[in-house]
CSV table of C-alpha atoms in Angstrom, one decimal:
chain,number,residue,atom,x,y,z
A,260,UNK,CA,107.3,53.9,135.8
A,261,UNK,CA,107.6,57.5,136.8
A,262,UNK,CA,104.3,59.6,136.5
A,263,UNK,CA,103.5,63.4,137.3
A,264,UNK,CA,100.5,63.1,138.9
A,265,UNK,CA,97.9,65.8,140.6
A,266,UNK,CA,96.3,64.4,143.3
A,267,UNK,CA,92.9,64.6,145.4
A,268,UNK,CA,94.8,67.2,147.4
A,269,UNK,CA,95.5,69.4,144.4
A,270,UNK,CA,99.4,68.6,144.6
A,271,UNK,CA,101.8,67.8,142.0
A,272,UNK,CA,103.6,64.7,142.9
A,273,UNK,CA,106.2,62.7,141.3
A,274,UNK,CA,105.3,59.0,141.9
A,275,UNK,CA,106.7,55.7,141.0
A,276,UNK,CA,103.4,53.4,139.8
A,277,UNK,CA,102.6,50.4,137.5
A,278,UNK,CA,103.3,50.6,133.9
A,279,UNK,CA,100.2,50.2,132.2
A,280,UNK,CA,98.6,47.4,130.3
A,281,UNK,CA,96.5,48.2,127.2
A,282,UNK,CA,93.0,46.5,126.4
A,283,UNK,CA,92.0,45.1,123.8
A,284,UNK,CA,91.4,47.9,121.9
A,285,UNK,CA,94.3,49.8,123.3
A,286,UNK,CA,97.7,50.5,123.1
A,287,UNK,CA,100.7,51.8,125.1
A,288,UNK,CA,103.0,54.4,124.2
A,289,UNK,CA,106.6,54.8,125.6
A,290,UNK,CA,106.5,59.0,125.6
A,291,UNK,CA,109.4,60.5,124.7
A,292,UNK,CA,108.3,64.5,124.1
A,293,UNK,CA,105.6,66.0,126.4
A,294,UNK,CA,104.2,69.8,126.4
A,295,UNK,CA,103.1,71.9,129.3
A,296,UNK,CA,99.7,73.6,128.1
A,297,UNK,CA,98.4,76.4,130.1
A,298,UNK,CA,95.1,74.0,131.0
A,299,UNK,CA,97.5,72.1,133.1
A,300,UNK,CA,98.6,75.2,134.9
A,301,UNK,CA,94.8,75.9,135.6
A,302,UNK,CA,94.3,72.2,137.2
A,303,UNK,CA,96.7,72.9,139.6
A,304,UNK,CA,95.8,76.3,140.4
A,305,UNK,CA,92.1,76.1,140.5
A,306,UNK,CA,91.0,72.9,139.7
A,307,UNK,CA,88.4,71.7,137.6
A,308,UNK,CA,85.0,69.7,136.6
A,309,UNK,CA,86.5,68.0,134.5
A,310,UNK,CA,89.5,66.6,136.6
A,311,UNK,CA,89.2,62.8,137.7
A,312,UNK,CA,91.9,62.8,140.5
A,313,UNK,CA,94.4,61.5,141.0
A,314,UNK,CA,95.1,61.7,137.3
A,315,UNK,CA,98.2,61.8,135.7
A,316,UNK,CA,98.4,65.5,133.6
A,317,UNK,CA,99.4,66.6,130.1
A,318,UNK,CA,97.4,66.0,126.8
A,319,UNK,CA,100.3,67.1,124.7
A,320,UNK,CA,102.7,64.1,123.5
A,321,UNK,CA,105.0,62.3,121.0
A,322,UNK,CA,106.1,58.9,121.8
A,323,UNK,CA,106.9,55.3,120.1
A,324,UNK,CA,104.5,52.0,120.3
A,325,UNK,CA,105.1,49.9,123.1
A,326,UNK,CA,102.6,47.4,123.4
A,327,UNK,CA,99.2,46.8,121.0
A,328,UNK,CA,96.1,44.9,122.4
A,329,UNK,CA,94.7,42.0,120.5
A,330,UNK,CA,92.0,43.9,118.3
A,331,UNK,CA,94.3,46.6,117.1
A,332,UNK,CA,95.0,47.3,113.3
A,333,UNK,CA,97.4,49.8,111.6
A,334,UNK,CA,99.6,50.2,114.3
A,335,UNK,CA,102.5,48.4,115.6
A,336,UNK,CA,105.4,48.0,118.0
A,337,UNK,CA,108.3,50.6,117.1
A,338,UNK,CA,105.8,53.1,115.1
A,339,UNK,CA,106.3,57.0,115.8
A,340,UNK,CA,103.1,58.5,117.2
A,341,UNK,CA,101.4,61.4,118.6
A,342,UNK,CA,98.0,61.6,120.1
A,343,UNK,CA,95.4,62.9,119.6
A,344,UNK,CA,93.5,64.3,123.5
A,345,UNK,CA,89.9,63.0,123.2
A,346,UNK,CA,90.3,59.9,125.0
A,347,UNK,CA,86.5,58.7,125.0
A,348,UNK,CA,83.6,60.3,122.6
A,349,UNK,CA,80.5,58.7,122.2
A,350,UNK,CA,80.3,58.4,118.9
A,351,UNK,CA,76.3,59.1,118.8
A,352,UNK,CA,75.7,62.2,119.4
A,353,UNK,CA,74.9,64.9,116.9
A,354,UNK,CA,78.1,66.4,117.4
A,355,UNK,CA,79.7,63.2,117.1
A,356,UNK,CA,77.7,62.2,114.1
A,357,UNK,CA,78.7,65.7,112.3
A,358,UNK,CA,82.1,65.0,112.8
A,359,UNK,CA,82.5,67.6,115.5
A,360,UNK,CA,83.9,65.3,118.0
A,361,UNK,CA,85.3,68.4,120.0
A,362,UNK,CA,82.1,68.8,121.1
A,363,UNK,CA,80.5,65.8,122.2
A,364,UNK,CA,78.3,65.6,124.7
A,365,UNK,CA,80.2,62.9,126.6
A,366,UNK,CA,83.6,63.5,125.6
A,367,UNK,CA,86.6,62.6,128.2
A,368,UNK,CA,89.7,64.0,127.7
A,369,UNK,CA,93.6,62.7,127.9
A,370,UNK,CA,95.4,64.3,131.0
A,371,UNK,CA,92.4,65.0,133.0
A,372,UNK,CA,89.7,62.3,132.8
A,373,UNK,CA,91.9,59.8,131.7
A,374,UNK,CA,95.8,59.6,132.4
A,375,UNK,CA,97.8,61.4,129.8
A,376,UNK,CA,101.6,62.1,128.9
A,377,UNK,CA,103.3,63.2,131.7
A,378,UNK,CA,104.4,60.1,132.3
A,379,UNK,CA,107.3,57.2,131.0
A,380,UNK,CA,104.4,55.3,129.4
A,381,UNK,CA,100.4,56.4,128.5
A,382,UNK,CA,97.7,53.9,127.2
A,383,UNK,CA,95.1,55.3,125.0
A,384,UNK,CA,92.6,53.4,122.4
A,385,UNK,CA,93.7,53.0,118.9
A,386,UNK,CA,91.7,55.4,117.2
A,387,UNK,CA,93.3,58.5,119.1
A,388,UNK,CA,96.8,57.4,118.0
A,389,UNK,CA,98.0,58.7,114.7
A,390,UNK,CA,101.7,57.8,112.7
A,391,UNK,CA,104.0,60.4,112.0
A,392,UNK,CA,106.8,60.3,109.7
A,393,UNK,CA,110.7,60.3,110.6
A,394,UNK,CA,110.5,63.8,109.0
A,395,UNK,CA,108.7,65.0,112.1
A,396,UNK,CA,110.8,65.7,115.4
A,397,UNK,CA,109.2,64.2,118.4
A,398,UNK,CA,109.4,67.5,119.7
A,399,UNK,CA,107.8,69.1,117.0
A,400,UNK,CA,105.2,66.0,117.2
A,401,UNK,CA,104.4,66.7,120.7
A,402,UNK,CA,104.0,70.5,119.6
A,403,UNK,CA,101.5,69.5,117.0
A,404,UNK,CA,98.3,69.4,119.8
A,405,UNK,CA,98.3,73.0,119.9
A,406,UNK,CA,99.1,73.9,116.1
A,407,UNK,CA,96.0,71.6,115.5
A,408,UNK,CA,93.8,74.1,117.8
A,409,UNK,CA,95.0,77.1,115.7
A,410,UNK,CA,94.5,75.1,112.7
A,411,UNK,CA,90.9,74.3,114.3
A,412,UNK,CA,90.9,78.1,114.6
A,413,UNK,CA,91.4,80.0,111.4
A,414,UNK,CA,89.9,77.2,108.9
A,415,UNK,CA,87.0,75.7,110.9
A,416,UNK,CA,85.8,79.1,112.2
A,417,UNK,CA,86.7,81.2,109.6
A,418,UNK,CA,87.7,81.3,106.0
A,419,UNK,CA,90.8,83.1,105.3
A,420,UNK,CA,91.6,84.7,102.3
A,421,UNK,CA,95.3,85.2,100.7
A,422,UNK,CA,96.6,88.8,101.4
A,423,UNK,CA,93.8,89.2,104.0
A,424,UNK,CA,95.1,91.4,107.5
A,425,UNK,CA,95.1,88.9,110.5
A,426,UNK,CA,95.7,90.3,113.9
A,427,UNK,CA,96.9,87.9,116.4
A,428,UNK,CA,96.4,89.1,120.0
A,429,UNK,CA,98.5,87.5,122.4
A,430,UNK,CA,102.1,86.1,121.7
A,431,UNK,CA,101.8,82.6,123.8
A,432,UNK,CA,102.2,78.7,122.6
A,433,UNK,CA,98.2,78.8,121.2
A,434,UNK,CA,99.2,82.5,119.8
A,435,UNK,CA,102.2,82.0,117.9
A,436,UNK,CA,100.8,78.7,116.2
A,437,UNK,CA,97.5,80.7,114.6
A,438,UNK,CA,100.6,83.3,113.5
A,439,UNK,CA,102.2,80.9,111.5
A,440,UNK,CA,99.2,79.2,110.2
A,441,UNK,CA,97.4,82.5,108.9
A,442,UNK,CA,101.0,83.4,107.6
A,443,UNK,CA,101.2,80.3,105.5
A,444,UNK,CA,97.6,81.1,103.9
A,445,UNK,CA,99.2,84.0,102.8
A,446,UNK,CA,97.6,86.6,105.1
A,447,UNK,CA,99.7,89.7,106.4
A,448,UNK,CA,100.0,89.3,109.9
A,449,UNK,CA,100.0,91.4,112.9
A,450,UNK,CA,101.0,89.7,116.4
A,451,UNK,CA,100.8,92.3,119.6
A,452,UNK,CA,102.3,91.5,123.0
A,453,UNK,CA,102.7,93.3,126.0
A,454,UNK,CA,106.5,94.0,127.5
A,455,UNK,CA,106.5,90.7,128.9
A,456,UNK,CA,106.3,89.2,125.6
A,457,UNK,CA,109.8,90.9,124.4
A,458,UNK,CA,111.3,87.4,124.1
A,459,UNK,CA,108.2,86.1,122.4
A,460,UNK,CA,107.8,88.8,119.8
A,461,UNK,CA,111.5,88.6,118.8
A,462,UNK,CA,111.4,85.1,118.2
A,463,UNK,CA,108.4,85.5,115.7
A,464,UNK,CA,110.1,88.4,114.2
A,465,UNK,CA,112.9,86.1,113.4
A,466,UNK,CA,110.5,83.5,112.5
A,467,UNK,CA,109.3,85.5,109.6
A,468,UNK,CA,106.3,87.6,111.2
A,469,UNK,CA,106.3,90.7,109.8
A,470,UNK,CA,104.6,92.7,111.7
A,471,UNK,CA,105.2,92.7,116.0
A,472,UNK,CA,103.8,95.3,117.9
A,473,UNK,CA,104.7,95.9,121.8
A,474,UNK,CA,101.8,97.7,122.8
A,475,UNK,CA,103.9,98.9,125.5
A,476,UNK,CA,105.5,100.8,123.0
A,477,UNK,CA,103.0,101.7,120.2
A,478,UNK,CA,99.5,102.4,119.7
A,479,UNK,CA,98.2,99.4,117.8
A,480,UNK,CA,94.8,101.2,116.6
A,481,UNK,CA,97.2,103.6,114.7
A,482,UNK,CA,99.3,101.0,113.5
A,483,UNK,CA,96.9,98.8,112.3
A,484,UNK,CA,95.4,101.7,110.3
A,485,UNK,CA,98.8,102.8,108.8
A,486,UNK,CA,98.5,98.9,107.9
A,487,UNK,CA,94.9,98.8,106.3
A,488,UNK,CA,94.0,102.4,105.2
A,489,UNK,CA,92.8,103.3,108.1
A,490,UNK,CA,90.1,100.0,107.8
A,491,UNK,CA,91.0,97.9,110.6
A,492,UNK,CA,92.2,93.9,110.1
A,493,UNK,CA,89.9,91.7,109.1
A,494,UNK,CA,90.2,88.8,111.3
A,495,UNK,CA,91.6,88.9,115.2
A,496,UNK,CA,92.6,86.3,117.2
A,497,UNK,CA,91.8,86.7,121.0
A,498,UNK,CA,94.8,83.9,122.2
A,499,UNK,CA,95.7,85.7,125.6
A,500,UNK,CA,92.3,85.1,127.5
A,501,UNK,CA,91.8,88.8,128.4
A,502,UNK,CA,89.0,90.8,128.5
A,503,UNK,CA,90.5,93.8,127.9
A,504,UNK,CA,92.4,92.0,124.2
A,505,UNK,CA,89.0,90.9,123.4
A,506,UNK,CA,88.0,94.8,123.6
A,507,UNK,CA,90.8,95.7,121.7
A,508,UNK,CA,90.6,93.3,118.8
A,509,UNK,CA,86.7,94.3,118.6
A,510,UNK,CA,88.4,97.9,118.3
A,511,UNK,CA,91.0,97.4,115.3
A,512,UNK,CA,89.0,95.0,113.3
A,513,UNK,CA,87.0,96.5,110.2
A,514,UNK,CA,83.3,96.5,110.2
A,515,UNK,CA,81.6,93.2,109.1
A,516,UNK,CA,85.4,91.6,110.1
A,517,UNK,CA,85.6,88.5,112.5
A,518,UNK,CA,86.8,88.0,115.2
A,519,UNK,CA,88.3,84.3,116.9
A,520,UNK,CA,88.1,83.9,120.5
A,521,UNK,CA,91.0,80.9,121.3
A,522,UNK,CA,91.9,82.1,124.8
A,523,UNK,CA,90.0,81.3,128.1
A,524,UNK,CA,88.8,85.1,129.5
A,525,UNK,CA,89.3,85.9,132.3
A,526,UNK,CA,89.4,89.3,134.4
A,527,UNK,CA,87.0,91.9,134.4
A,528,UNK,CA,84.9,91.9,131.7
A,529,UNK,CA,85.2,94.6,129.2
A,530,UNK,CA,82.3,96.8,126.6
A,531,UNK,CA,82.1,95.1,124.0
A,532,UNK,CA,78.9,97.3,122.9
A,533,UNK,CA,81.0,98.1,119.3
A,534,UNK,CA,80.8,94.6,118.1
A,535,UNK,CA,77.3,95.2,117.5
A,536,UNK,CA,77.9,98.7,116.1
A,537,UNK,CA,80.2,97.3,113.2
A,538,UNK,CA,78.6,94.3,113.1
A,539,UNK,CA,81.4,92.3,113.2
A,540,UNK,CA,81.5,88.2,113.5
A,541,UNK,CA,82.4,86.8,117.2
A,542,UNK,CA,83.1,82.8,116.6
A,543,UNK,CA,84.4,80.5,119.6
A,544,UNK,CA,87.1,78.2,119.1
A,545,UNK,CA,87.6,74.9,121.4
A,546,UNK,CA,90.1,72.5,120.6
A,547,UNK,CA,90.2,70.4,117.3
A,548,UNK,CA,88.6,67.5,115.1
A,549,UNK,CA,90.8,65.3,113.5
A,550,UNK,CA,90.8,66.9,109.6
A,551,UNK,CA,92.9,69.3,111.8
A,552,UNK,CA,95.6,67.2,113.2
A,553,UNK,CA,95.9,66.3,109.6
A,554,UNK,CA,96.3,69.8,108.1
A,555,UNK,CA,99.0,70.6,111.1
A,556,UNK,CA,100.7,67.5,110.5
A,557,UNK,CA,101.0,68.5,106.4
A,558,UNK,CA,102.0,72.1,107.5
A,559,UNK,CA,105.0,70.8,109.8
A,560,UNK,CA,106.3,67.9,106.8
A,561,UNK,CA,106.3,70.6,104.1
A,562,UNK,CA,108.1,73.0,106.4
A,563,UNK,CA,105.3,75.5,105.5
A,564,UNK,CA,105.1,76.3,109.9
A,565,UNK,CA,108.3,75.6,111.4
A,566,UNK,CA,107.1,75.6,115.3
A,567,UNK,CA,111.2,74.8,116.4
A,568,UNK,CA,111.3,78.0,117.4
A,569,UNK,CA,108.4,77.7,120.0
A,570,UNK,CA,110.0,75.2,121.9
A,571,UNK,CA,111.9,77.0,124.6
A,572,UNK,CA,112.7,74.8,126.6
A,573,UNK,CA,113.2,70.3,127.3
A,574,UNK,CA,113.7,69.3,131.0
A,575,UNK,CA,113.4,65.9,132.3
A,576,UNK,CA,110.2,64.8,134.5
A,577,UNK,CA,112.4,64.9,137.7
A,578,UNK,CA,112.6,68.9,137.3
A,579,UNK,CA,108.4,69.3,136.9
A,580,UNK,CA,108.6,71.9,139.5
A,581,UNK,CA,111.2,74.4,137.8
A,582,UNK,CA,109.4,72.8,133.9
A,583,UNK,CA,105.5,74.2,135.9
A,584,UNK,CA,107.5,77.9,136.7
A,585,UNK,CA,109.1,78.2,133.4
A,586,UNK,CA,105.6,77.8,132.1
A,587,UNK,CA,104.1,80.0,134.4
A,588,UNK,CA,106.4,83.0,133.8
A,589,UNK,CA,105.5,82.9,130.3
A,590,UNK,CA,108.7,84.3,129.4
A,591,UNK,CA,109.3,81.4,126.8
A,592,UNK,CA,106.9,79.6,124.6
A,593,UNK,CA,106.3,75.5,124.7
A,594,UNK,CA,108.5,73.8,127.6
A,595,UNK,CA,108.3,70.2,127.1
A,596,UNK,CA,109.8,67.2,129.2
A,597,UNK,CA,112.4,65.2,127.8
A,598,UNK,CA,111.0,61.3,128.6
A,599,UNK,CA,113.8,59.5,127.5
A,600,UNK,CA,116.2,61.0,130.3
């Protein structure tokens, strides 16, 4: 089969290896829909502990059963699937025991200790592959990785409340999915982008986001009080990674508000003395449990988040270097490969 893998030597490289056999416990899964996620850009550019090389990349799929090992229940050959990233957790630890499996101790993850989607066919064990419906797109399946995280986001880390003001900082893939979900709990929501994001806040525009601010163009601090009489939101979302969005979002959110860190920070880091002077809430968010793939699944099937428009573009695996600058531009959202071609 054709893999995507990155190699000891840091490389991309588009190789022809064995298909794999599943264990037991296992099962393989013919891909057919595979995102890019910005973590894969990072493995390539800097690396990373938690890299097992040569590994094949991407944690981000949709596919159909191939094959099922002896022990497996519930699933079969021919059943539409995504999967879930968390290849191996222990199952013992207290964080496995409370259900946060996001955080266990020992956790491995699909696509960089373990070989993920970027590839014709992935094995993974049973209990990280979940059914989807007919209703569900395999591109919209393959999307549903990240709307989990957002999911993960804005009902594990914080409670929000119909009518509430969410400001969503940072227009990418991670970005646009907490958008849509705080949208459909009813908030009024604010996304702000920087002139690079043109493309990215017109598409949310159209996608029924009220509420897109260049800050290019505008001074958000003004327009969030025009917004909240003169308050400030009450929950931001840090999605871009920056320092400097972190500092803003600490500046338009109201005192005692909360603020969500999604993104990975990076850059020089920033004051962020005034969290403490409005005592505002600062929660971390890391990836997802299953309740989440659940709740993103039930969004996408009662079309109450419609992520079609957040897939910009479906190449096949043979183009991985122009799919890898597409993504790195960030001039679209989700570019996927196409596994079928």
């Amino acid at each position: 089969m054709k893999a995507l893998l990155l190699t000891g030597e840091s490389k991309l490289e588009l190789k022809e290896i064995d298909r794999p056999v599943p264990e037991r416990d296992q099962v393989v899964i013919k891909v057919i829909r595979a995102g890019i996620c910005a973590s894969d850009l990072n493995y390539v550019k800097f690396g990373s502990p938690k890299l097992k090389l040569s590994v094949i990349l991407g944690h981000e799929g949709a596919g159909i059963i191939d094959e099922v090992g002896e022990d497996v229940k519930g699933l079969k050959v021919g059943q539409r699937v995504v999967l879930m990233n968390d290849f191996y957790v222990c199952g013992k630890c207290r964080y496995c025991r409370s259900g946060d499996i996001n955080m266990c101790i020992k956790r491995r993850s699909l696509g960089s200790a373990a070989n993920g989607v970027f590839a014709e066919y992935v094995k993974a064990p049973a209990g990280i592959v979940i059914p989807i419906g007919n209703d569900i797109s395999m591109e919209e399946g393959a999307f549903l990785e990240p709307l989990a995280c957002s999911v993960h986001a804005l009902t594990r880390q914080v409670s929000l409340k119909p009518s509430e003001v969410v400001l969503v900082s940072g227009p990418g893939a991670i970005g646009a999915g907490a958008a849509l979900v705080a949208k459909a709990a009813g908030c009024r929501v604010i996304v702000a982008g920087l002139d690079k994001d043109k493309y990215r806040l017109d598409v949310l525009k159209k996608a029924g986001i009220e509420h897109v601010v260049n800050l290019s163009e505008a001074d958000l601090k003004k327009y969030v009080g025009c917004l909240t009489d003169g308050y400030g939101v009450d929950v931001a979302v840090e999605a871009s990674g920056s320092y400097r969005s972190l500092e803003t979002c600490i500046n338009v959110t109201r005192r005692k508000g909360t603020i969500v860190q999604m993104g990975l920070l990076h850059g020089e880091p920033a004051d962020l003395s005034e969290l403490v002077y409005k005592e505002q809430f600062l929660h971390a968010s890391y990836a997802k449990i299953f309740d989440d793939w659940r709740i993103a699944i039930q969004l996408v099937e009662d079309k109450e988040v419609d992520v079609r428009p957040l897939i910009s573009s479906v190449l096949p695996l043979d183009d991985y270097q122009k799919a890898f600058r597409l993504a790195e531009e960030a001039s679209g959202f989700k570019i996927m490969f196409d596994l079928e071609r």
